[in-house]
CSV table of C-alpha atoms and ligand atoms in Angstrom, one decimal:
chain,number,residue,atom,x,y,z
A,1,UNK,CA,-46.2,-39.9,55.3
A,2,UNK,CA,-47.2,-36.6,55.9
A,3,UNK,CA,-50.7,-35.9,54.5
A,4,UNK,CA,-51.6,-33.2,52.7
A,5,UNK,CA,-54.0,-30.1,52.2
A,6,UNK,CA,-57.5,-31.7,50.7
A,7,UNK,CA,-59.7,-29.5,48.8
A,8,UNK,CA,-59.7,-26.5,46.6
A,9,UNK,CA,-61.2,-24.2,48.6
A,10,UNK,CA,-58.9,-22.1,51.5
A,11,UNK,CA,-61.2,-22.8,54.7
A,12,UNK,CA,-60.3,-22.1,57.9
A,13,UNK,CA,-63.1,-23.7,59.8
A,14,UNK,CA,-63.0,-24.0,63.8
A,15,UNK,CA,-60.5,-21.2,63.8
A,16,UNK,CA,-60.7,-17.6,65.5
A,17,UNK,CA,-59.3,-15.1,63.7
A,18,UNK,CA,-58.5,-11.7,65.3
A,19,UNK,CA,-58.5,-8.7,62.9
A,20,UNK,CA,-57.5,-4.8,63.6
A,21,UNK,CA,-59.5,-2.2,62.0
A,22,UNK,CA,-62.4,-3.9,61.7
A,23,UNK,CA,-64.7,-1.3,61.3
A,24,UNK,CA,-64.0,-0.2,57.8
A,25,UNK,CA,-62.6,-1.0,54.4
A,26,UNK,CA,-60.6,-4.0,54.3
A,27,UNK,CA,-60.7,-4.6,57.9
A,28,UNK,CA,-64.4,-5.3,57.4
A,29,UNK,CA,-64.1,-7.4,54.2
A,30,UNK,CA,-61.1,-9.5,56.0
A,31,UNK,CA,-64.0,-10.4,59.0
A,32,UNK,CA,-66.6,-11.6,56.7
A,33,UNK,CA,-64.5,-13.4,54.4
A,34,UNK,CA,-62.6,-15.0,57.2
A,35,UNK,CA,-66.3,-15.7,58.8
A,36,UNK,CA,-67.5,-17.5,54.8
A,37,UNK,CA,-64.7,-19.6,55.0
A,38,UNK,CA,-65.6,-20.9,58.7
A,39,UNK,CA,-63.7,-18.8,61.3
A,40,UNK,CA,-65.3,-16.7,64.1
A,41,UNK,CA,-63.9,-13.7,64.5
A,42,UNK,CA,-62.9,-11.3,67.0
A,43,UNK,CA,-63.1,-7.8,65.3
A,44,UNK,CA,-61.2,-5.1,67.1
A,45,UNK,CA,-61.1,-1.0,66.1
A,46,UNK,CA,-60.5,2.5,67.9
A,47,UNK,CA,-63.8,3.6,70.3
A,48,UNK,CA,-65.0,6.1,67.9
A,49,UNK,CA,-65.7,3.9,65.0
A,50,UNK,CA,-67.4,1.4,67.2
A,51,UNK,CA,-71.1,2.3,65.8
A,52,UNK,CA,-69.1,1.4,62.3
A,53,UNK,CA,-67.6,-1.8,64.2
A,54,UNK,CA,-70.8,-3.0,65.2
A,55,UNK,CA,-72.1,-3.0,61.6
A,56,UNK,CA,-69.2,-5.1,60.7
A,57,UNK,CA,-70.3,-7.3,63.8
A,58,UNK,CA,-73.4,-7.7,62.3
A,59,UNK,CA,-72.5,-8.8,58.2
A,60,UNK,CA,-70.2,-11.0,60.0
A,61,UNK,CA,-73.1,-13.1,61.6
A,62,UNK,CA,-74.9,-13.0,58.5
A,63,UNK,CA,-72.1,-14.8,57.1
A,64,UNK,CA,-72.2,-17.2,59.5
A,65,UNK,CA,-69.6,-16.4,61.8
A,66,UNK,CA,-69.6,-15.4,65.4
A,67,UNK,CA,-68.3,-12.0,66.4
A,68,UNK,CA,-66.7,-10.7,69.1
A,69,UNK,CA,-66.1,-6.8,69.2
A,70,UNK,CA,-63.0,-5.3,71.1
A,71,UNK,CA,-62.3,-1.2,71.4
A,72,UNK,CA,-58.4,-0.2,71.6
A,73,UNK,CA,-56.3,2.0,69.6
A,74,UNK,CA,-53.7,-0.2,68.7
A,75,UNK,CA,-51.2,2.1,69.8
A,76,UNK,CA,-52.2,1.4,73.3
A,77,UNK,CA,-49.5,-1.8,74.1
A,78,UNK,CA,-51.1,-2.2,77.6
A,79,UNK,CA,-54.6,-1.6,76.1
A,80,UNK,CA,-54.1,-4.2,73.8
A,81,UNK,CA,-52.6,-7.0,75.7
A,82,UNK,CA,-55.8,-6.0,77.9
A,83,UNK,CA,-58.4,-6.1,74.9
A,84,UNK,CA,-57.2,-9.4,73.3
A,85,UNK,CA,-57.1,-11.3,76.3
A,86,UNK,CA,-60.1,-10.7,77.7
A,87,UNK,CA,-61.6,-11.6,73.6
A,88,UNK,CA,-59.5,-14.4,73.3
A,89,UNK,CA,-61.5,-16.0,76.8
A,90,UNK,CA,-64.8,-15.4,75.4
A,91,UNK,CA,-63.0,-17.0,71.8
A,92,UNK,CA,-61.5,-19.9,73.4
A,93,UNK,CA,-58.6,-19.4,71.4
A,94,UNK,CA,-57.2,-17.8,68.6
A,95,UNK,CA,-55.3,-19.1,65.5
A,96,UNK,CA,-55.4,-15.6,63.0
A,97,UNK,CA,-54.1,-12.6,63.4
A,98,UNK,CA,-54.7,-10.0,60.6
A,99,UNK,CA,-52.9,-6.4,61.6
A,100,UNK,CA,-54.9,-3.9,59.1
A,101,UNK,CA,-55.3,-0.8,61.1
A,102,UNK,CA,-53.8,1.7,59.7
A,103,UNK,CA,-53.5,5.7,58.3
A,104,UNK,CA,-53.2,7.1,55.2
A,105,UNK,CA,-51.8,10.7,56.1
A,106,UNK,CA,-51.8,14.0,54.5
A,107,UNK,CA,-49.5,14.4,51.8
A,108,UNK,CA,-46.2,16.0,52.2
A,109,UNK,CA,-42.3,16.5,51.2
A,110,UNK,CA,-40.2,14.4,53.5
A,111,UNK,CA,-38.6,18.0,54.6
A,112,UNK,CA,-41.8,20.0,55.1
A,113,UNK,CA,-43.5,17.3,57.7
A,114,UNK,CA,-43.6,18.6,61.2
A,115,UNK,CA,-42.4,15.8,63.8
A,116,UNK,CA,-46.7,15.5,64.6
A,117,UNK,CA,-47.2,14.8,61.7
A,118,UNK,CA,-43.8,12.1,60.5
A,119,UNK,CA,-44.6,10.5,64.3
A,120,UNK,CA,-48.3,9.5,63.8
A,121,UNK,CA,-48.6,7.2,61.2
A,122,UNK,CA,-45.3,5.9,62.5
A,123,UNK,CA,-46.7,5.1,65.8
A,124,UNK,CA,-50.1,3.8,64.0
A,125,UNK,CA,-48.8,1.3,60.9
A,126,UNK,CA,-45.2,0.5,62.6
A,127,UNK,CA,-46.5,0.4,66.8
A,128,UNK,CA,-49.3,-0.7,65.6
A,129,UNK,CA,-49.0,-3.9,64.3
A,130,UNK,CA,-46.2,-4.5,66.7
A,131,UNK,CA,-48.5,-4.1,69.6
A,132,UNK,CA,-50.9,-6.2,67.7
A,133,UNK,CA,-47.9,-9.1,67.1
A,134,UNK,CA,-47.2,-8.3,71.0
A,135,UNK,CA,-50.7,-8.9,72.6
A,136,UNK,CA,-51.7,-11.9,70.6
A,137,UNK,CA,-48.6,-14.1,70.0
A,138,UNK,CA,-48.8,-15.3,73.6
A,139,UNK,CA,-52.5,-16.6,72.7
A,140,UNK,CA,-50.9,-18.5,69.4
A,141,UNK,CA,-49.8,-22.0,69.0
A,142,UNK,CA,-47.9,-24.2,66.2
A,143,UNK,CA,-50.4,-23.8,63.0
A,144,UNK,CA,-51.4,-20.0,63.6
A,145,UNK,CA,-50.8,-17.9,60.7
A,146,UNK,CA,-50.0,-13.7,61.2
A,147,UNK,CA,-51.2,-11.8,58.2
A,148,UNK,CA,-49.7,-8.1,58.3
A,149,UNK,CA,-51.0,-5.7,55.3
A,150,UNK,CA,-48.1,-3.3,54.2
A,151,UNK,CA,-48.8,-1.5,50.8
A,152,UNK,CA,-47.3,-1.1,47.4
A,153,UNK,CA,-45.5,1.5,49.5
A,154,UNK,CA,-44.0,-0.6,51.4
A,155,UNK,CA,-41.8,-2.3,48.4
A,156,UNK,CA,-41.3,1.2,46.8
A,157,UNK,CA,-41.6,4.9,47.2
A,158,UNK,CA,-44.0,7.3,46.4
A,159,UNK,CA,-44.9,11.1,46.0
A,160,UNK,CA,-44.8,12.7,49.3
A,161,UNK,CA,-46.0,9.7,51.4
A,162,UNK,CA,-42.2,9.2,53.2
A,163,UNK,CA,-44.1,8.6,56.6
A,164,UNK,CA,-46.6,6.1,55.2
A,165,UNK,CA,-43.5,4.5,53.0
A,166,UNK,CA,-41.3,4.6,55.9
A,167,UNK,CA,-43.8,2.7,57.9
A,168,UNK,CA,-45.0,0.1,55.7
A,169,UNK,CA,-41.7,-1.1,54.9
A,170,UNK,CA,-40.7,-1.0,58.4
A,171,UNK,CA,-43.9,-3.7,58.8
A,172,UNK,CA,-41.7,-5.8,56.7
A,173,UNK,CA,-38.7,-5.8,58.7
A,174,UNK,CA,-40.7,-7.1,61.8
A,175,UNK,CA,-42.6,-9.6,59.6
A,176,UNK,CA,-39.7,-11.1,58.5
A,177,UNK,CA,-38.2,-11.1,61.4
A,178,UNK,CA,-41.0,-12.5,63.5
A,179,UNK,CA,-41.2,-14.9,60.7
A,180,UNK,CA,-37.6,-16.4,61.5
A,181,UNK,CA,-38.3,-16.0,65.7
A,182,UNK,CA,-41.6,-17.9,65.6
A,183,UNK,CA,-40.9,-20.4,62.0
A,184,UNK,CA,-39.8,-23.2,65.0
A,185,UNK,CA,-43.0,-23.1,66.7
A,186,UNK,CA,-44.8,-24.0,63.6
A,187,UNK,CA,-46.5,-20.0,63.1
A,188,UNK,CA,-46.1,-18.3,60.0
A,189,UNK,CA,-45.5,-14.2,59.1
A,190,UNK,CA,-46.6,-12.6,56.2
A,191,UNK,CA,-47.4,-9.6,54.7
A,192,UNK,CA,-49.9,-8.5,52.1
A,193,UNK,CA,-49.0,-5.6,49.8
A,194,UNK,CA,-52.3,-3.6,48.1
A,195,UNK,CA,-52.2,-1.3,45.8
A,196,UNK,CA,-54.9,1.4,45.5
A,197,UNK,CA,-58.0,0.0,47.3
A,198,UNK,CA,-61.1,1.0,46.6
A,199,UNK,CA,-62.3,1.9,50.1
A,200,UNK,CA,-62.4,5.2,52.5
A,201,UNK,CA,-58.9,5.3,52.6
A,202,UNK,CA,-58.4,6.6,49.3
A,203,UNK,CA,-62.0,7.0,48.4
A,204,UNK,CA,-62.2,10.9,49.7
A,205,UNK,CA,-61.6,14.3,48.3
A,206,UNK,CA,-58.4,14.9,49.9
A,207,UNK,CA,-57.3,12.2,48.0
A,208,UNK,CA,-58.5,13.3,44.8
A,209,UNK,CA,-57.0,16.8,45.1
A,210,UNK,CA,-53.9,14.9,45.9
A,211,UNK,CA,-54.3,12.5,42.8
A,212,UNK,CA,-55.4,16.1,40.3
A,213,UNK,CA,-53.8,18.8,41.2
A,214,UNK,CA,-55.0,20.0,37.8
A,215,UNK,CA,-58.7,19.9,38.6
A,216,UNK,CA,-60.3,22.6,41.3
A,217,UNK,CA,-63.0,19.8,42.8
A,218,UNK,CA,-61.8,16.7,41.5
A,219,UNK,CA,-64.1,13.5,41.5
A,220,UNK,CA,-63.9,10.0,42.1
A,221,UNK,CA,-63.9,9.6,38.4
A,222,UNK,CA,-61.4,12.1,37.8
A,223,UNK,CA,-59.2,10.3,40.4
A,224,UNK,CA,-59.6,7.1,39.1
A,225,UNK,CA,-58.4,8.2,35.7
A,226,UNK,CA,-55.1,8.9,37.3
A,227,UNK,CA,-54.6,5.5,39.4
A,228,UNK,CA,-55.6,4.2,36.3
A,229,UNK,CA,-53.0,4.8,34.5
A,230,UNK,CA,-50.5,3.4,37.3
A,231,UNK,CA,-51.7,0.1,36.9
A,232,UNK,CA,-51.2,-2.9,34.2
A,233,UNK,CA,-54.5,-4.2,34.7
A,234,UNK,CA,-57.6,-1.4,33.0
A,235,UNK,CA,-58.8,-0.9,37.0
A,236,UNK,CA,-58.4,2.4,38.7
A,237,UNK,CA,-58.5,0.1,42.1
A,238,UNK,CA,-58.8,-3.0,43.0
A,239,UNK,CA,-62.0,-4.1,45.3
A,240,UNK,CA,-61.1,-4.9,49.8
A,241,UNK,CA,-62.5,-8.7,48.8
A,242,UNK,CA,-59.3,-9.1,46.3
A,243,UNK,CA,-57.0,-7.9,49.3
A,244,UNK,CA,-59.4,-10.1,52.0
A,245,UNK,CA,-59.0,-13.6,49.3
A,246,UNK,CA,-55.2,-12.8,49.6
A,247,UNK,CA,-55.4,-12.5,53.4
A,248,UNK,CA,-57.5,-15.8,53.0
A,249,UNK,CA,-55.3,-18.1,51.8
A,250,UNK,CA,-52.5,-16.4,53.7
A,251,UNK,CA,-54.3,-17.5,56.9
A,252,UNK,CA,-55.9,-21.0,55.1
A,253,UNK,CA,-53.6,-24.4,55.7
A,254,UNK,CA,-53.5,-23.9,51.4
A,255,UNK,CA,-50.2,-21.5,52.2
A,256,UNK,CA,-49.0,-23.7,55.6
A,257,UNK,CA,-45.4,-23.4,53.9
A,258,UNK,CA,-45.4,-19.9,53.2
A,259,UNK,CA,-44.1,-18.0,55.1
A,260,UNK,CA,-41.6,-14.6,55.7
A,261,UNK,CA,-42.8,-13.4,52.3
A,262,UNK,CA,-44.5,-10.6,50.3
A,263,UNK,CA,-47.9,-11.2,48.9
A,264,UNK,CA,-48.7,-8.5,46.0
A,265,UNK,CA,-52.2,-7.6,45.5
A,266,UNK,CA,-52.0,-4.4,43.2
A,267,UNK,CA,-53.0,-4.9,39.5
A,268,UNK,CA,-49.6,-4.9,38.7
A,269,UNK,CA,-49.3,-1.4,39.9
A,270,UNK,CA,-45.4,-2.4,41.4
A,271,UNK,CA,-44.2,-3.6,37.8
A,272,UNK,CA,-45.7,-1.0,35.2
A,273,UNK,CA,-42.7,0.9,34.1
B,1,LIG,N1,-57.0,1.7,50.7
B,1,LIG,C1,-55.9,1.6,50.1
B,1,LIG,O1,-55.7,2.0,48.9
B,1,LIG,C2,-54.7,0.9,50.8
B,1,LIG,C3,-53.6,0.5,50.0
B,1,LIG,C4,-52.5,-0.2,50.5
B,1,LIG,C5,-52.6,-0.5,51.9
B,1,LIG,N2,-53.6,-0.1,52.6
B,1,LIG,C6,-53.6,-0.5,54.1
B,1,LIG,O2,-54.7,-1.3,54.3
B,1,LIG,C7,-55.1,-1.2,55.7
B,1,LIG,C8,-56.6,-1.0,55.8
B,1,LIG,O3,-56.9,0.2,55.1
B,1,LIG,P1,-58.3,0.6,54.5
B,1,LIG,O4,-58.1,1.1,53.2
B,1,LIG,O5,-59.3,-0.5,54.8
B,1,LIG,O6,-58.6,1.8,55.5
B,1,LIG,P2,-59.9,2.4,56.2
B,1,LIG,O7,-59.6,3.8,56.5
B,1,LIG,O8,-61.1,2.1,55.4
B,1,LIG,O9,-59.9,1.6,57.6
B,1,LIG,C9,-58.9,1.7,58.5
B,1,LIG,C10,-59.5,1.2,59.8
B,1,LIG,O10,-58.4,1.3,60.8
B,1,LIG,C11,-58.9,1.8,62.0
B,1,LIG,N3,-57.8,2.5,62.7
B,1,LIG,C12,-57.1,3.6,62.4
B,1,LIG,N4,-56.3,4.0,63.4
B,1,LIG,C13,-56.5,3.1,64.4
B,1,LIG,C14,-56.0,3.0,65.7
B,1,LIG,N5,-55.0,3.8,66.1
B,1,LIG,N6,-56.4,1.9,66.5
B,1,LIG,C15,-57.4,1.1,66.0
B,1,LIG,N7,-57.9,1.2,64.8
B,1,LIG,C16,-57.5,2.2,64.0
B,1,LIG,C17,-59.9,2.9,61.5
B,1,LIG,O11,-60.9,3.2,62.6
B,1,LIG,C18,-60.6,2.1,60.4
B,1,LIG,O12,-61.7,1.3,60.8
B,1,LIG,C19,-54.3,-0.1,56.3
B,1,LIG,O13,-53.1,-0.6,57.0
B,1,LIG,C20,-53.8,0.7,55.0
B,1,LIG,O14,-52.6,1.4,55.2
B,1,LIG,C21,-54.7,0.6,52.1
């Protein structure tokens, strides 16, 4: 008889897990909760946030992880294939992939975005990931897990964000695809949908303005009255750990028959009518 998952606990001991954007927000909390449940990890971001990158390095070990740092931007499909190879030697092997880096761009109407400004987070959240899936699948064998985070936006739309919307469904279509093109070899494709996320992301004044167009210099509090009120749950935001124990279990044996689906991590921000 087939046996089946013991304990209570998501673990992923003797694993490596390979996570983009590393260096910040939930990139960072996805390393060192990856590294408390037994995985080393290999912790990739752009060259200018690798001071940042090395700090993550760092809380990993204290976690009790090993860390191995990698510099690409993702959009770079040579670069990659480059930077997660020569990781994946010092590794021994990978098992996780988490593909997190992303952009949050400027606000805008669908019609008054220049073709700069449609075509980067495009290239970033949708090239991305696929560069990401593109470098490391080679490295990945029956029992691997891919994590890909979408958004909220990525099940629905939302005020002046058609090139972040556009893109984080798009992430869909390839997980659930890669899902059914990989499914026979035993590695599983989700993606992990947050809602507002109490990190850099969000956590800046451009974002207020965007969030209080009533106020002159809105404040975090100010801005967390308004996401508030988008959500089911009394939380302005949920914390990067709730989105990195989602990612968790995603990547854990606990979900080893899950797989081509949606997880939602939004304090029932997608439901609230
Ligand atoms: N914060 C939120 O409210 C929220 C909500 C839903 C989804 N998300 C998604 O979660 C993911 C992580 O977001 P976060 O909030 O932790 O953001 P963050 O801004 O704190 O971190 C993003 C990280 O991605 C890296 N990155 C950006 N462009 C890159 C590139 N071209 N190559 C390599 N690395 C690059 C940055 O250097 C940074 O370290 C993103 O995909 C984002 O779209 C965030």
């Amino acid at each position: 008889m087939e046996k089946t998952v013991r304990g209570t606990t998501a673990r992923v001991d003797d694993k490596v897990a390979l996570v983009t954007g590393a260096a910040s927000g939930m990139g960072r909390t996805n390393c060192i909760r990856l590294a408390e449940a037994g995985a080393d990890v290999i912790a990739l971001d752009q060259t200018s946030a690798a001071e940042a990158l090395a700090e993550t390095a760092s809380l990993v070990a204290d976690a009790g992880g090993r860390c191995i740092t990698a510099t690409c931007d993702v959009v770079d499909v040579e670069g990659m294939a480059a930077a997660v190879d020569a990781a994946v030697v010092q590794a021994g092997r990978l098992d996780i992939v988490v593909a997190n880096a992303g952009i949050y761009p400027a606000a805008g109407f669908s019609w008054e975005l220049t073709d700069a400004e449609w075509q980067r987070p495009l290239d970033i959240n949708v090239t991305g990931v696929w560069a990401t899936v593109k470098a490391t699948l080679p490295h990945l064998e029956s029992g691997a897990s891919i994590v890909i985070i979408s958004s909220t936006n990525g099940l629905k739309g939302g005020a002046r964000v058609a090139h972040y919307a556009a893109g984080k469904h798009a992430v869909v279509g390839l997980a659930r695809t890669l899902a059914n093109e990989v499914g026979p070899r035993g590695i599983r494709v989700n993606t992990v949908h947050p809602g507002s996320v109490a990190t850099p992301m969000i956590l800046n004044d451009a974002v207020f303005a965007k969030l209080r167009p009533d106020l002159e210099h809105p404040t975090q509090n100010d801005a967390a009255e308004a996401l508030a009120k988008r959500n089911l749950l009394p939380v302005p935001w949920v914390q990067p750990e709730d989105v990195s124990n989602a990612v968790l279990f995603l990547a854990s044996e606990m979900s080893r028959y899950v797989t081509g689906t949606q997880l939602v991590v939004d304090a029932g921000l997608l439901q609230k009518v």
